[in-house]
């Protein structure tokens, strides 16, 4: 944690943001801004992956330089104040305070950011091979409350080998108002994610990097239902690990909303029936054999009610 001049120390948590659909303005006004406004923490690295389309013959997207400029602007606008506040002896270079790296997506473009997230995970895994790092995912149109990362670190600190993931409650905002998604650890089961989503979005995931790599990251074949899919595989891994090892790993829940998820955009995957259908088709094909008949009916009823989805064999 940051206390006076003790800021040479970074905390073992990285933030990953995939940005697409020319939403650099939201990166500036919402997601990255909320990361740089975090208090009492110095993340080991912030990794932003540009998932905007790249024109033929070009090395990066048209947005890449704008994103770079956004990072530089926000660092000067926000981090300079924090840097001088927390570093009396200046034992750390400013570039290493909330160290930020911009990457281009080198994997599957689009697909709800799965390729971009995996680009970041691979980068982090290669760079931090000897550290127990946690990865906090953030969508480019969502934001963290100011104490999200520090609250995660209070739970994680000293227990990096026994904690597999930290999930806070999430505040869901749309044009109709605000709703708090709360859940208990007992509700986070594979069955719950087969049927629907008990309250885990990409933006309130904070999971150990080595576990994310062990389960091969995000499934890049999915156009939607990516959060449900990775949670099923994460819970499969945790169940198997705990059955084989004396020292168990557990999930920690933060029982307050520390992430704001905005569900008011017209260009969301859930409002694109074509992409939602393709994603759900792949999801059901992948997991149908693991559904009970009753759960499969419940899941299809939910998909029909929320997304107008009709299942076809």
Short mmCIF file of C-alpha atoms in Angstrom, two decimals:
data_model
loop_
_atom_site.label_atom_id
_atom_site.label_comp_id
_atom_site.label_asym_id
_atom_site.label_seq_id
_atom_site.Cartn_x
_atom_site.Cartn_y
_atom_site.Cartn_z
CA UNK A 1 0.00 0.00 0.00
CA UNK A 2 1.05 3.59 -0.47
CA UNK A 3 2.10 5.28 2.76
CA UNK A 4 4.23 8.40 2.51
CA UNK A 5 7.51 7.52 0.78
CA UNK A 6 6.82 3.78 0.69
CA UNK A 7 5.65 3.83 -2.91
CA UNK A 8 8.53 1.91 -4.53
CA UNK A 9 6.43 -1.14 -3.76
CA UNK A 10 3.88 -2.17 -6.33
CA UNK A 11 0.85 -4.22 -5.43
CA UNK A 12 0.41 -7.61 -7.13
CA UNK A 13 -2.60 -6.60 -9.16
CA UNK A 14 -2.80 -5.67 -12.84
CA UNK A 15 -5.71 -3.98 -14.59
CA UNK A 16 -6.67 -5.01 -18.12
CA UNK A 17 -8.88 -2.83 -20.36
CA UNK A 18 -9.84 -3.79 -23.91
CA UNK A 19 -11.10 -0.83 -25.91
CA UNK A 20 -13.02 -1.00 -29.19
CA UNK A 21 -15.72 0.63 -31.33
CA UNK A 22 -13.89 3.97 -31.19
CA UNK A 23 -14.79 4.43 -27.52
CA UNK A 24 -11.59 6.31 -26.67
CA UNK A 25 -13.75 9.10 -25.25
CA UNK A 26 -15.17 6.66 -22.69
CA UNK A 27 -11.67 5.41 -21.92
CA UNK A 28 -10.79 9.02 -21.11
CA UNK A 29 -13.94 10.05 -19.28
CA UNK A 30 -14.82 6.83 -17.50
CA UNK A 31 -12.80 3.58 -17.34
CA UNK A 32 -9.11 4.57 -17.36
CA UNK A 33 -9.91 7.72 -15.42
CA UNK A 34 -11.48 5.58 -12.70
CA UNK A 35 -8.34 3.41 -12.57
CA UNK A 36 -6.04 6.41 -12.20
CA UNK A 37 -8.29 7.75 -9.43
CA UNK A 38 -7.82 4.62 -7.29
CA UNK A 39 -6.51 5.33 -3.80
CA UNK A 40 -3.95 3.62 -1.55
CA UNK A 41 -2.68 1.24 -4.19
CA UNK A 42 0.00 1.11 -6.90
CA UNK A 43 -0.94 -1.62 -9.43
CA UNK A 44 1.95 -3.53 -10.89
CA UNK A 45 0.75 -2.58 -14.38
CA UNK A 46 -2.22 -1.25 -16.34
CA UNK A 47 -2.54 -2.95 -19.74
CA UNK A 48 -4.78 -1.39 -22.37
CA UNK A 49 -5.40 -3.34 -25.57
CA UNK A 50 -6.64 -1.63 -28.72
CA UNK A 51 -9.30 -3.86 -30.28
CA UNK A 52 -10.39 -1.34 -32.93
CA UNK A 53 -10.31 -2.59 -36.55
CA UNK A 54 -7.02 -2.25 -38.41
CA UNK A 55 -7.19 -1.24 -42.06
CA UNK A 56 -5.43 -3.38 -44.62
CA UNK A 57 -1.79 -2.39 -44.95
CA UNK A 58 -1.74 -0.64 -41.56
CA UNK A 59 0.06 -1.85 -38.45
CA UNK A 60 -2.33 -0.33 -35.92
CA UNK A 61 -5.87 1.07 -35.89
CA UNK A 62 -6.77 4.70 -36.51
CA UNK A 63 -7.53 4.97 -32.78
CA UNK A 64 -4.17 3.69 -31.52
CA UNK A 65 -2.46 7.08 -31.39
CA UNK A 66 -5.54 8.69 -29.87
CA UNK A 67 -5.50 6.07 -27.12
CA UNK A 68 -1.82 6.75 -26.50
CA UNK A 69 -2.52 10.47 -26.27
CA UNK A 70 -5.41 9.77 -23.88
CA UNK A 71 -3.11 7.79 -21.59
CA UNK A 72 -0.51 10.59 -21.55
CA UNK A 73 -3.15 13.24 -20.95
CA UNK A 74 -4.78 11.38 -18.07
CA UNK A 75 -1.45 10.61 -16.44
CA UNK A 76 -0.62 14.32 -16.38
CA UNK A 77 -4.12 15.35 -15.37
CA UNK A 78 -4.71 12.84 -12.57
CA UNK A 79 -1.62 10.85 -11.61
CA UNK A 80 0.76 13.78 -11.13
CA UNK A 81 -1.32 14.88 -8.14
CA UNK A 82 -1.33 11.39 -6.60
CA UNK A 83 2.35 10.89 -7.33
CA UNK A 84 3.45 13.94 -5.39
CA UNK A 85 0.94 13.25 -2.63
CA UNK A 86 2.20 9.74 -1.97
CA UNK A 87 5.93 10.03 -2.73
CA UNK A 88 7.70 12.32 -0.30
CA UNK A 89 11.15 10.92 -1.14
CA UNK A 90 10.49 10.29 -4.85
CA UNK A 91 11.97 6.77 -4.71
CA UNK A 92 10.01 5.73 -7.75
CA UNK A 93 10.01 7.10 -11.28
CA UNK A 94 6.74 8.64 -12.38
CA UNK A 95 6.62 6.19 -15.32
CA UNK A 96 6.49 3.33 -12.79
CA UNK A 97 3.62 4.84 -10.83
CA UNK A 98 0.50 3.15 -12.23
CA UNK A 99 2.77 1.90 -15.02
CA UNK A 100 0.66 1.76 -18.18
CA UNK A 101 1.27 -0.24 -21.36
CA UNK A 102 -0.68 0.06 -24.61
CA UNK A 103 -0.83 -3.02 -26.84
CA UNK A 104 -2.55 -3.79 -30.11
CA UNK A 105 -4.72 -6.89 -30.21
CA UNK A 106 -2.66 -9.65 -31.83
CA UNK A 107 -5.36 -12.29 -31.54
CA UNK A 108 -9.02 -12.60 -32.56
CA UNK A 109 -10.51 -9.14 -33.19
CA UNK A 110 -13.93 -8.30 -31.80
CA UNK A 111 -15.74 -11.26 -30.20
CA UNK A 112 -16.57 -9.24 -27.05
CA UNK A 113 -12.90 -8.45 -26.44
CA UNK A 114 -11.82 -12.04 -25.83
CA UNK A 115 -8.79 -11.84 -28.13
CA UNK A 116 -7.77 -8.47 -26.68
CA UNK A 117 -8.02 -9.77 -23.10
CA UNK A 118 -5.96 -12.83 -24.04
CA UNK A 119 -3.35 -10.57 -25.65
CA UNK A 120 -3.00 -8.79 -22.29
CA UNK A 121 -2.98 -12.02 -20.27
CA UNK A 122 -0.20 -13.49 -22.42
CA UNK A 123 1.84 -10.30 -22.05
CA UNK A 124 1.46 -10.32 -18.26
CA UNK A 125 2.21 -14.03 -17.94
CA UNK A 126 5.44 -13.69 -19.91
CA UNK A 127 6.54 -10.64 -17.92
CA UNK A 128 5.64 -11.71 -14.38
CA UNK A 129 6.52 -15.40 -14.30
CA UNK A 130 7.70 -15.42 -10.68
CA UNK A 131 4.95 -13.35 -9.05
CA UNK A 132 1.47 -14.16 -7.76
CA UNK A 133 -0.42 -11.59 -9.80
CA UNK A 134 -4.16 -10.92 -9.80
CA UNK A 135 -5.86 -9.52 -12.89
CA UNK A 136 -8.76 -7.06 -12.62
CA UNK A 137 -10.73 -6.79 -15.86
CA UNK A 138 -12.49 -3.55 -16.78
CA UNK A 139 -14.68 -2.82 -19.81
CA UNK A 140 -13.89 0.49 -21.48
CA UNK A 141 -17.37 1.85 -20.74
CA UNK A 142 -17.53 0.80 -17.06
CA UNK A 143 -15.81 2.28 -14.03
CA UNK A 144 -14.39 1.37 -10.64
CA UNK A 145 -15.28 3.01 -7.37
CA UNK A 146 -12.19 4.75 -5.95
CA UNK A 147 -11.47 2.03 -3.37
CA UNK A 148 -12.03 -1.03 -5.57
CA UNK A 149 -8.39 -2.05 -6.08
CA UNK A 150 -7.30 -1.20 -2.53
CA UNK A 151 -10.22 -3.21 -1.10
CA UNK A 152 -9.22 -6.19 -3.24
CA UNK A 153 -5.63 -5.84 -2.05
CA UNK A 154 -6.63 -5.78 1.62
CA UNK A 155 -8.18 -9.20 1.11
CA UNK A 156 -5.37 -10.54 -1.05
CA UNK A 157 -2.39 -9.20 0.93
CA UNK A 158 -0.62 -12.07 2.66
CA UNK A 159 -3.00 -14.65 1.18
CA UNK A 160 -2.07 -14.71 -2.52
CA UNK A 161 -1.73 -18.51 -2.55
CA UNK A 162 -5.02 -19.23 -0.77
CA UNK A 163 -7.26 -16.80 -2.67
CA UNK A 164 -8.26 -17.67 -6.22
CA UNK A 165 -10.44 -14.64 -6.98
CA UNK A 166 -12.16 -11.60 -5.53
CA UNK A 167 -15.60 -10.50 -6.72
CA UNK A 168 -17.34 -7.33 -5.46
CA UNK A 169 -21.00 -6.56 -5.90
CA UNK A 170 -21.78 -4.58 -9.03
CA UNK A 171 -23.94 -1.53 -9.63
CA UNK A 172 -25.91 -1.89 -12.87
CA UNK A 173 -27.05 1.33 -14.55
CA UNK A 174 -29.39 1.68 -17.49
CA UNK A 175 -31.92 4.21 -18.76
CA UNK A 176 -34.47 2.99 -16.21
CA UNK A 177 -32.26 3.53 -13.16
CA UNK A 178 -29.78 1.70 -10.96
CA UNK A 179 -29.82 -1.84 -9.61
CA UNK A 180 -27.35 -3.56 -7.27
CA UNK A 181 -26.33 -7.10 -8.16
CA UNK A 182 -25.48 -8.89 -4.91
CA UNK A 183 -24.61 -12.55 -4.46
CA UNK A 184 -23.22 -15.06 -1.99
CA UNK A 185 -20.23 -17.31 -2.56
CA UNK A 186 -22.57 -20.33 -2.45
CA UNK A 187 -24.42 -18.93 -5.49
CA UNK A 188 -21.29 -19.00 -7.66
CA UNK A 189 -21.64 -22.50 -9.07
CA UNK A 190 -21.28 -23.97 -12.52
CA UNK A 191 -25.01 -24.68 -12.51
CA UNK A 192 -25.82 -21.03 -11.84
CA UNK A 193 -23.75 -19.95 -14.86
CA UNK A 194 -25.29 -22.63 -17.08
CA UNK A 195 -28.70 -21.13 -16.36
CA UNK A 196 -27.73 -17.45 -16.35
CA UNK A 197 -25.48 -15.01 -14.55
CA UNK A 198 -25.70 -14.59 -10.75
CA UNK A 199 -23.84 -11.28 -10.88
CA UNK A 200 -20.35 -11.58 -12.38
CA UNK A 201 -19.56 -9.28 -15.29
CA UNK A 202 -16.12 -8.82 -16.83
CA UNK A 203 -15.67 -5.61 -14.86
CA UNK A 204 -16.03 -7.15 -11.41
CA UNK A 205 -13.63 -10.03 -12.03
CA UNK A 206 -10.35 -10.09 -10.13
CA UNK A 207 -8.75 -13.50 -10.70
CA UNK A 208 -5.26 -14.94 -10.26
CA UNK A 209 -3.24 -14.69 -13.46
CA UNK A 210 -1.86 -18.24 -13.20
CA UNK A 211 -5.39 -19.64 -13.00
CA UNK A 212 -6.52 -17.59 -16.01
CA UNK A 213 -3.56 -18.98 -17.97
CA UNK A 214 -4.19 -22.54 -16.74
CA UNK A 215 -7.74 -22.43 -18.14
CA UNK A 216 -6.47 -20.89 -21.42
CA UNK A 217 -7.98 -17.46 -20.84
CA UNK A 218 -11.10 -16.35 -22.64
CA UNK A 219 -12.75 -18.45 -25.35
CA UNK A 220 -12.20 -16.49 -28.56
CA UNK A 221 -14.84 -18.48 -30.45
CA UNK A 222 -17.62 -16.85 -28.42
CA UNK A 223 -19.36 -13.67 -29.58
CA UNK A 224 -21.24 -13.37 -26.26
CA UNK A 225 -21.68 -15.24 -22.94
CA UNK A 226 -17.93 -14.87 -22.46
CA UNK A 227 -18.22 -14.07 -18.74
CA UNK A 228 -20.41 -17.11 -18.08
CA UNK A 229 -18.02 -19.34 -20.00
CA UNK A 230 -14.86 -18.28 -18.20
CA UNK A 231 -16.58 -18.53 -14.81
CA UNK A 232 -17.65 -22.12 -15.54
CA UNK A 233 -14.10 -23.07 -16.46
CA UNK A 234 -12.66 -21.13 -13.51
CA UNK A 235 -14.99 -22.99 -11.12
CA UNK A 236 -14.10 -26.32 -12.77
CA UNK A 237 -10.42 -25.57 -12.18
CA UNK A 238 -10.99 -24.54 -8.56
CA UNK A 239 -13.04 -27.65 -7.84
CA UNK A 240 -10.37 -29.94 -9.29
CA UNK A 241 -7.51 -28.08 -7.56
CA UNK A 242 -9.16 -28.23 -4.15
CA UNK A 243 -9.93 -31.94 -4.55
CA UNK A 244 -6.24 -32.70 -5.14
CA UNK A 245 -4.48 -30.32 -2.74
CA UNK A 246 -4.38 -30.09 1.03
CA UNK A 247 -4.02 -26.30 0.91
CA UNK A 248 -7.27 -25.04 -0.60
CA UNK A 249 -7.96 -21.91 -2.63
CA UNK A 250 -11.12 -19.92 -2.11
CA UNK A 251 -13.23 -17.13 -3.54
CA UNK A 252 -13.63 -13.88 -1.62
CA UNK A 253 -16.73 -11.73 -1.99
CA UNK A 254 -16.72 -7.98 -1.32
CA UNK A 255 -20.28 -7.30 -0.12
CA UNK A 256 -20.60 -3.81 -1.52
CA UNK A 257 -20.88 -2.41 -5.07
CA UNK A 258 -17.41 -1.26 -6.12
CA UNK A 259 -17.93 -1.42 -9.90
CA UNK A 260 -20.42 0.50 -12.02
CA UNK A 261 -21.61 -1.34 -15.12
CA UNK A 262 -23.34 0.83 -17.70
CA UNK A 263 -26.04 -0.98 -19.66
CA UNK A 264 -27.41 2.06 -21.47
CA UNK A 265 -25.53 1.86 -24.78
CA UNK A 266 -27.26 0.89 -28.00
CA UNK A 267 -24.15 -0.91 -29.33
CA UNK A 268 -23.88 -3.49 -26.56
CA UNK A 269 -23.60 -7.19 -27.44
CA UNK A 270 -26.82 -7.92 -25.56
CA UNK A 271 -28.73 -5.57 -27.88
CA UNK A 272 -27.20 -7.07 -31.04
CA UNK A 273 -29.45 -10.06 -31.63
CA UNK A 274 -27.22 -11.50 -34.37
CA UNK A 275 -24.07 -11.55 -32.22
CA UNK A 276 -26.00 -12.62 -29.13
CA UNK A 277 -27.52 -15.54 -31.01
CA UNK A 278 -24.15 -16.63 -32.40
CA UNK A 279 -22.60 -16.45 -28.93
CA UNK A 280 -25.42 -18.39 -27.28
CA UNK A 281 -25.39 -21.00 -30.07
CA UNK A 282 -21.70 -21.63 -29.39
CA UNK A 283 -22.22 -21.58 -25.63
CA UNK A 284 -25.03 -24.15 -25.71
CA UNK A 285 -23.16 -26.37 -28.17
CA UNK A 286 -20.15 -26.29 -25.86
CA UNK A 287 -22.00 -27.06 -22.63
CA UNK A 288 -25.30 -28.77 -23.55
CA UNK A 289 -24.10 -32.20 -22.43
CA UNK A 290 -23.49 -30.82 -18.93
CA UNK A 291 -27.00 -29.36 -18.51
CA UNK A 292 -29.73 -31.20 -16.71
CA UNK A 293 -32.98 -31.19 -18.70
CA UNK A 294 -34.57 -28.83 -16.17
CA UNK A 295 -31.63 -26.40 -16.17
CA UNK A 296 -31.52 -26.36 -19.96
CA UNK A 297 -35.20 -25.37 -20.08
CA UNK A 298 -34.64 -22.63 -17.48
CA UNK A 299 -31.62 -21.31 -19.37
CA UNK A 300 -33.50 -21.17 -22.68
CA UNK A 301 -36.47 -19.45 -21.03
CA UNK A 302 -34.12 -16.79 -19.66
CA UNK A 303 -32.41 -16.32 -23.05
CA UNK A 304 -35.78 -16.00 -24.77
CA UNK A 305 -37.08 -13.50 -22.22
CA UNK A 306 -33.97 -11.27 -22.15
CA UNK A 307 -32.68 -11.53 -25.71
CA UNK A 308 -35.48 -12.93 -27.85
CA UNK A 309 -33.31 -16.01 -28.41
CA UNK A 310 -34.73 -19.18 -29.98
CA UNK A 311 -32.64 -22.33 -29.76
CA UNK A 312 -32.10 -24.54 -32.81
CA UNK A 313 -30.25 -27.88 -32.80
#
